[in-house]
C-alpha positions in Angstrom: -0.1 0.0 0.2 1.5 3.3 -1.1 0.0 5.7 1.4 -0.3 5.4 5.2 -2.2 8.5 5.6 -4.7 10.1 2.9 -6.3 13.4 3.9 -8.6 14.2 0.7 -10.4 17.5 0.0 -10.4 18.8 3.7 -12.4 21.7 4.7 -12.4 23.5 8.0 -13.9 26.7 9.1 -13.6 29.0 12.0 -15.5 32.2 12.7 -14.5 34.5 9.9 -11.9 32.2 8.4 -11.4 29.2 6.4 -8.5 27.5 7.8 -8.3 24.6 5.4 -9.9 24.8 2.0 -10.0 21.6 0.0 -6.6 20.4 1.3 -5.1 17.2 0.2 -2.2 15.4 1.8 -0.7 11.9 1.2 1.8 10.3 3.2 3.9 7.2 2.2 4.8 4.5 4.6 8.3 5.0 6.3 8.9 8.5 5.1 9.6 11.9 6.4 6.9 14.2 5.0 7.2 17.9 5.8 4.2 20.3 5.9 5.3 23.7 4.9 3.5 27.1 5.0 3.4 30.5 6.4 2.1 31.1 9.9 -1.7 30.9 9.6 -1.4 28.7 6.4 -3.6 25.9 8.0 -0.8 23.4 8.8 -1.5 22.9 12.6 -5.3 23.0 11.9 -4.8 20.1 9.4 -2.8 18.1 11.8 -5.3 18.7 14.6 -8.0 17.3 12.3 -5.8 14.1 11.7 -5.2 13.7 15.6 -9.0 14.1 16.2 -9.0 17.6 17.9 -11.1 19.2 15.4 -13.7 17.7 12.9 -13.7 18.9 9.3 -16.8 20.2 7.7 -15.8 18.3 4.3 -13.4 15.6 3.1 -12.3 12.2 4.0 -9.4 10.6 5.9 -7.8 7.2 5.1 -5.4 5.2 7.5 -3.6 2.3 5.7 -6.1 2.5 2.7 -9.2 2.5 5.2 -11.6 5.4 5.5 -11.7 6.5 9.1 -13.6 8.9 11.3 -11.2 10.4 14.0 -13.7 11.8 16.5 -11.1 12.5 19.3 -7.4 11.9 20.2 -8.0 8.5 21.8 -9.4 7.3 18.4 -6.3 8.7 16.7 -4.0 6.8 19.3 -5.9 3.6 18.8 -5.2 4.1 14.8 -1.5 4.5 15.6 -1.3 8.2 15.2 0.8 10.4 17.9 1.2 14.0 18.1 4.0 16.2 19.5 2.4 19.6 20.0 4.3 22.9 19.7 3.4 23.7 23.4 4.1 20.4 25.2 1.4 18.7 27.2 3.3 17.8 30.3 2.7 18.1 34.1 5.5 19.9 35.5 5.4 18.2 38.9 5.2 14.8 37.7 8.0 12.4 36.7 8.9 11.3 33.2 7.1 7.9 33.8 4.0 9.5 35.4 3.7 11.9 32.2 4.0 9.1 29.9 1.5 6.6 31.3 -1.1 9.4 32.1 -4.5 8.1 30.8 -3.3 4.4 30.4 -1.9 3.5 33.8 -0.8 -0.1 34.0 -2.0 -1.8 37.2 -1.3 -4.7 39.3 -4.8 -5.6 40.5 -6.0 -2.3 41.8 -2.5 -0.8 42.4 -0.6 1.3 40.0 2.4 -0.4 38.7 5.1 2.1 37.8 7.8 -0.3 37.9 6.7 -2.3 34.9 6.0 1.2 33.0 9.4 2.7 33.9 11.1 -0.4 32.6 9.3 -0.5 29.2 10.2 3.3 28.9 13.8 2.7 29.6 13.8 0.0 27.0 12.2 2.5 24.4 14.5 5.2 25.5 17.7 3.0 24.8 16.2 1.6 21.3 15.9 5.0 20.0 19.0 6.6 21.7 16.6 9.2 23.5 18.7 8.9 26.8 15.7 10.0 29.1 15.6 9.1 32.8 12.2 7.8 33.6 12.6 9.1 37.2 13.3 12.6 36.6 10.8 15.4 37.2 9.6 17.2 34.2 10.3 20.6 35.9 14.0 19.6 36.3 14.9 18.6 32.9 15.6 20.8 29.7 13.2 21.8 27.0 15.0 19.5 24.5 14.7 16.5 27.0 10.9 17.5 27.6 10.4 17.0 23.9 11.9 13.5 23.9 9.4 12.7 26.8 6.6 13.8 24.2 8.1 11.4 21.7 8.4 8.6 24.2 4.7 9.1 25.1 3.7 8.4 21.3 6.1 5.3 21.1 4.7 3.9 24.5 1.3 4.0 22.8 2.7 2.1 19.8 2.2 4.9 17.3 3.4 4.3 13.8 2.5 7.7 12.3 4.1 10.4 14.3 3.2 14.1 13.9 5.9 16.9 14.9 4.2 20.3 15.3 7.2 22.9 15.0 9.5 20.6 17.0 12.5 22.8 16.8 11.1 26.2 17.7 12.3 25.8 21.3 15.5 23.9 20.9 19.2 24.8 20.9 21.2 24.1 17.4 22.8 21.0 19.5 19.2 19.7 20.4 17.9 20.3 16.9 20.7 18.2 15.3 20.0 15.3 17.9 16.3 15.5 17.1 17.0 15.2 13.4 19.1 12.0 14.3 16.2 10.7 16.4 13.7 11.2 13.4 16.0 9.2 11.1 16.2 6.5 13.7 12.3 6.4 13.9 12.2 6.5 10.0 14.5 3.4 9.9 12.2 1.5 12.3 9.4 2.0 9.8 7.6 4.8 11.2 6.0 7.3 9.0 6.6 11.1 10.2 4.8 14.4 9.4 6.8 17.3 10.2 5.4 20.7 10.4 7.9 23.5 10.1 8.8 26.6 8.2 12.6 26.1 8.6 13.6 25.1 5.0 17.2 24.1 6.3 15.4 21.5 8.4 13.3 20.2 5.7 16.4 19.9 3.3 18.2 18.0 6.3 15.7 15.1 6.9 12.5 15.3 4.7 11.8 13.1 1.7 8.8 15.0 0.4 7.1 18.1 1.1 3.6 19.5 0.9 3.0 23.2 0.6 0.0 25.2 2.0 -0.8 28.8 1.3 -3.7 30.8 3.0 -5.5 27.6 3.8 -5.1 26.1 0.2 -3.1 23.2 -1.1 -0.3 24.4 -3.5 1.9 21.5 -4.3 3.8 18.4 -3.1 7.4 18.2 -4.1 10.3 15.8 -3.8 12.9 17.7 -1.2 16.2 16.6 -2.8 15.8 18.0 -6.2 13.9 21.2 -5.0 16.2 24.3 -4.2 15.2 26.3 -1.0 14.4 29.4 -2.6 11.8 27.5 -4.8 10.0 26.1 -1.8 10.2 29.6 -0.1 8.5 31.0 -3.2 5.7 28.3 -3.2 5.1 29.0 0.4 4.9 32.9 0.4 3.8 33.4 -3.1 6.7 35.7 -4.0 10.7 35.7 -4.2 12.0 35.8 -0.6 15.2 37.5 0.1 17.2 35.4 2.5 20.0 37.8 3.0 19.3 40.7 5.4 19.7 43.8 3.7 21.4 46.7 5.6 23.7 49.4 5.4 26.6 50.3 8.0 25.6 51.3 11.7 26.2 54.9 12.9 26.4 54.2 16.5 25.9 57.2 18.9 25.8 57.6 22.5 25.5 54.8 24.9 21.9 53.9 25.7 22.0 50.8 27.9 24.8 50.4 30.3 24.9 47.2 32.6 27.5 47.0 35.2 28.5 44.1 37.4 25.1 42.7 37.2 24.3 39.6 39.4 21.0 37.9 39.1 19.6 34.6 40.5 17.6 32.1 38.7 14.4 30.3 40.0 16.3 27.9 42.0 18.3 30.8 43.7 21.3 30.0 41.9 23.6 32.6 40.5 22.5 32.9 36.7 24.3 36.3 35.8 27.7 36.7 37.4 29.2 40.5 37.4 28.0 41.0 33.8 28.9 44.1 31.9 27.3 45.6 28.8 26.8 48.5 26.5 24.3 49.1 23.6 24.6 52.2 21.5 22.0 54.3 19.9 22.0 53.4 16.1 23.2 49.8 16.6 22.0 46.2 17.0 23.8 44.3 19.6 23.3 40.7 19.4 23.8 38.1 22.2 24.9 34.7 21.3 24.8 31.8 23.5 23.6 28.4 24.3 20.2 28.3 26.1 20.6 28.3 29.9 23.7 30.6 30.4 21.9 33.6 31.8 20.1 35.3 28.7 16.7 34.9 30.3 17.6 36.2 33.6 19.7 39.1 32.0 16.6 40.3 29.9 14.3 39.7 32.9 16.6 41.9 35.1 16.9 44.6 32.7 13.0 44.8 32.0 12.1 44.6 35.7 10.7 40.9 35.7 13.3 39.7 38.1 14.9 41.3 41.1 18.7 42.4 40.8 21.0 41.3 43.4 24.0 43.5 42.8 25.2 45.8 39.9 23.5 48.6 38.1 21.5 49.2 35.0 21.6 52.7 33.3 19.1 53.8 30.5 20.2 57.1 28.8 22.2 58.0 31.6 19.3 57.4 34.2 19.6 54.7 36.9 16.7 52.2 36.4 18.1 49.4 38.4 15.3 49.0 40.7 12.4 50.9 39.0 9.0 49.3 38.3 8.1 47.7 35.0 5.7 50.5 34.2 8.4 53.2 35.0 11.0 51.4 33.0 8.8 51.0 29.9 7.8 54.6 30.2 11.6 55.7 30.4 11.9 54.0 27.0 12.3 50.2 27.2 10.4 48.1 24.4 10.4 44.3 25.0 9.6 41.3 22.6 9.6 38.5 25.1 11.0 34.8 24.4 7.7 33.5 25.7 4.9 35.2 24.0 2.2 33.3 26.2 3.6 34.0 29.4 5.0 37.5 29.0 3.6 38.8 25.6 0.0 38.5 25.5 -3.3 38.1 27.6 -4.6 35.2 25.7 -8.2 35.9 26.8 -8.0 39.6 25.8 -8.8 40.8 22.2 -6.2 41.5 19.6 -7.0 45.2 20.1 -6.9 45.1 23.9 -3.3 43.3 23.6 -2.2 46.0 21.3 -2.7 48.6 23.8 -1.4 47.0 26.8 1.4 49.5 27.3 -0.4 52.5 26.7 -4.2 51.9 27.5 -4.0 54.4 30.5 -2.8 57.4 28.3 -5.0 59.6 26.1 -6.4 59.2 23.5 -7.1 55.5 24.6 -8.5 56.6 28.0 -9.9 59.8 29.9 -10.5 59.9 33.5 -9.9 56.3 33.8 -12.5 55.4 31.2 -11.3 53.5 28.1 -12.3 55.0 24.6 -12.9 51.8 22.6 -13.3 53.6 19.2 -9.7 55.1 19.5 -8.3 51.7 20.6 -10.1 50.0 17.7 -8.8 52.6 15.1 -5.3 52.2 16.6 -5.6 48.4 16.4 -6.7 48.6 12.7 -3.7 50.7 11.7 -1.1 48.4 13.4 -3.0 45.2 12.1 -2.5 46.6 8.4 0.7 48.1 8.8 2.4 44.8 10.5 0.4 42.3 8.4 -1.4 40.7 11.5 -3.5 38.1 10.1 -6.7 37.3 12.1 -10.3 36.1 11.5 -12.2 39.0 13.1 -9.8 41.9 13.0 -9.3 43.8 16.4 -12.1 41.8 17.9 -10.3 38.5 17.5 -9.5 36.7 20.8 -5.7 36.5 21.1 -5.8 32.9 21.9 -7.3 31.9 18.6 -4.5 33.4 16.5 -1.6 31.4 15.0 1.6 31.5 16.9 3.4 33.6 14.2 0.5 36.2 14.2 0.5 36.3 17.9 4.3 37.2 17.5 3.6 40.0 14.9 1.1 41.5 17.4 3.6 41.8 20.0 6.0 43.3 17.6 3.5 45.7 16.3 3.0 46.9 19.8 6.5 47.3 20.9 7.9 48.6 17.7 5.3 51.3 17.1 5.9 52.9 20.3 9.5 53.3 19.0 11.5 53.0 22.3 14.9 54.1 22.9 15.9 50.7 23.8 14.1 47.6 22.0 14.9 44.3 23.5 14.2 41.6 21.2 14.4 38.1 22.6 14.0 35.2 20.1 11.9 37.5 18.1 11.5 35.1 15.0 11.1 31.7 16.9 8.6 29.9 15.2 8.0 32.3 12.4 8.1 31.6 8.5 10.8 32.9 6.0 8.3 35.8 5.0 7.7 36.9 8.5 11.3 36.6 9.5 12.4 38.7 6.5 9.8 41.4 7.7 10.8 41.4 11.3 14.5 41.8 10.5 13.7 44.7 8.2 11.6 46.3 11.3 14.6 45.9 13.6 17.0 47.5 11.2 14.6 50.3 10.5 14.6 51.0 14.4 18.6 51.0 14.3 18.5 53.4 11.3 16.2 55.8 13.3 18.9 56.0 16.0 17.3 53.6 18.5 19.4 50.9 20.4 18.4 47.2 19.7 19.5 44.4 22.0 18.9 41.1 20.1 19.1 37.8 21.9 18.8 34.6 19.8 19.9 31.0 19.6 19.9 31.2 15.8 23.5 31.9 14.9 22.5 32.9 11.4 20.1 35.5 12.6 22.8 36.8 15.2 25.5 37.2 12.4 23.1 38.7 9.8 21.3 41.3 11.8 23.8 42.3 14.4 26.3 45.1 14.2 28.2 43.8 17.2 28.0 40.3 19.0 28.6 39.6 22.4 28.9 35.9 23.6 27.3 34.8 26.9 28.7 32.0 28.6 27.9 31.0 32.2 26.3 34.4 33.3 29.0 36.5 31.6 29.8 38.3 28.2 33.1 36.5 27.5 33.7 38.2 24.2 32.6 41.0 22.0 33.2 41.7 18.4 32.1 43.2 15.2 29.8 41.0 13.3 31.8 41.3 10.1 34.9 40.1 11.9 33.6 37.0 13.3 32.0 33.7 11.9 29.8 30.8 13.1 32.7 28.6 14.1 34.3 31.1 16.2 31.0 32.0 17.9 30.3 28.2 18.4 33.5 27.8 20.3 33.1 30.7 22.4 29.6 29.5 23.3 30.8 26.2 24.3 33.2 27.9 26.9 36.5 27.7 24.7 38.7 30.7 25.3 40.1 29.9 22.1 37.4 31.2 19.9 39.8 33.4 17.9 41.8 30.5 16.8 38.8 29.1 14.8 39.7 31.7 12.0 43.2 30.5 11.6 
């Protein structure tokens, strides 16, 4: 039988939007099949239908040649379909084993038999080279390891068809490489994999074939090996995409952000930032490169006021803002695009318009004598939606929760960039975005720089750091260990410094 999965003529509607419009997807047995499309193209919706989370208005699904109705995820599991969601479905205070057996707990009589489950999990972990400790608590393990727990959850349920929804969005470059190897091992064992992504590099690295969606419609299915990246990008976006960031030389001015001897603790009360010094000037993009967990998050949270500072000081435009409140820091001129858009960027139960005025709802023209002016808020939201190409079904009144991840990110960027703050902190600003959106966001960051603003960019994507930054600082174990001009360094040198080698400079030799 040629196809393991066939989704034929699928249509799915939500209020004001057709998410899937007559879409067809055919996945062969034992292949890695990529599903490519812009944010909001309907990729996750299509996979949620296959996993039984949504019901389509039209179309049919066949599994191993037999037409099926997948009314909920349990039916999907019985059919051998498993899914790793972009936002993991794990209970933080449970162990790896407890998370994996949730919903199908093995018992000895009426007693839960965790021993037998842990043994089976260890066997699967060894078989696929996942190296997961069955007894570890979820809250104590890295994001990459949590993702492996999600993979084990599928394997424990004997899934043969594995759906990965944006699996690399939260991983470091090293973890991404390991995940690619895991996928290849799963494929070698005869599993069929559907990979939702918009990272063309990853599709080229592991996928056999690729189906492309655009604005909810099926565009094409191509063999990956002979199809160049720029052609896939063109099919996805509907126009030619420029992969190279176009920017003129920087004209740095006065120091805007000055951090001196900063010390900050992490959630476990351990020192995460240790005597860190940093300067960012007006009219430059300063990029911070580093492997996740070296103090980036704590540094940014300390500057923005989300985390207390133990020692040292933070100056903005010559003013001491070390212990100011978050609102005061914002009013002094800090804009912040946070790494975790759900936790720090949006109020998911608010509308898009309400989220767009979170930083200035209390100022005229949005309010007078403490009463909100909804007409002005809506007018402002409509301008930002239009200018920043935020796609949503119901315009300003769309609930933030119902928007695609990429459009949520565009909304945050619209809110922060439109205020044109003296210092714009962008933490993983393009995480989980497609090539068209990435190109747009890079242009906006460079436009802010060219207006004479200071931009602090934190990213795990070395390509992004090298392409967008004017100067690059490497953070390692809570300290900036090296600062160099972007055009005088390379990926190899930065990689060595990020791994703690003092000999980064020798990489050029």
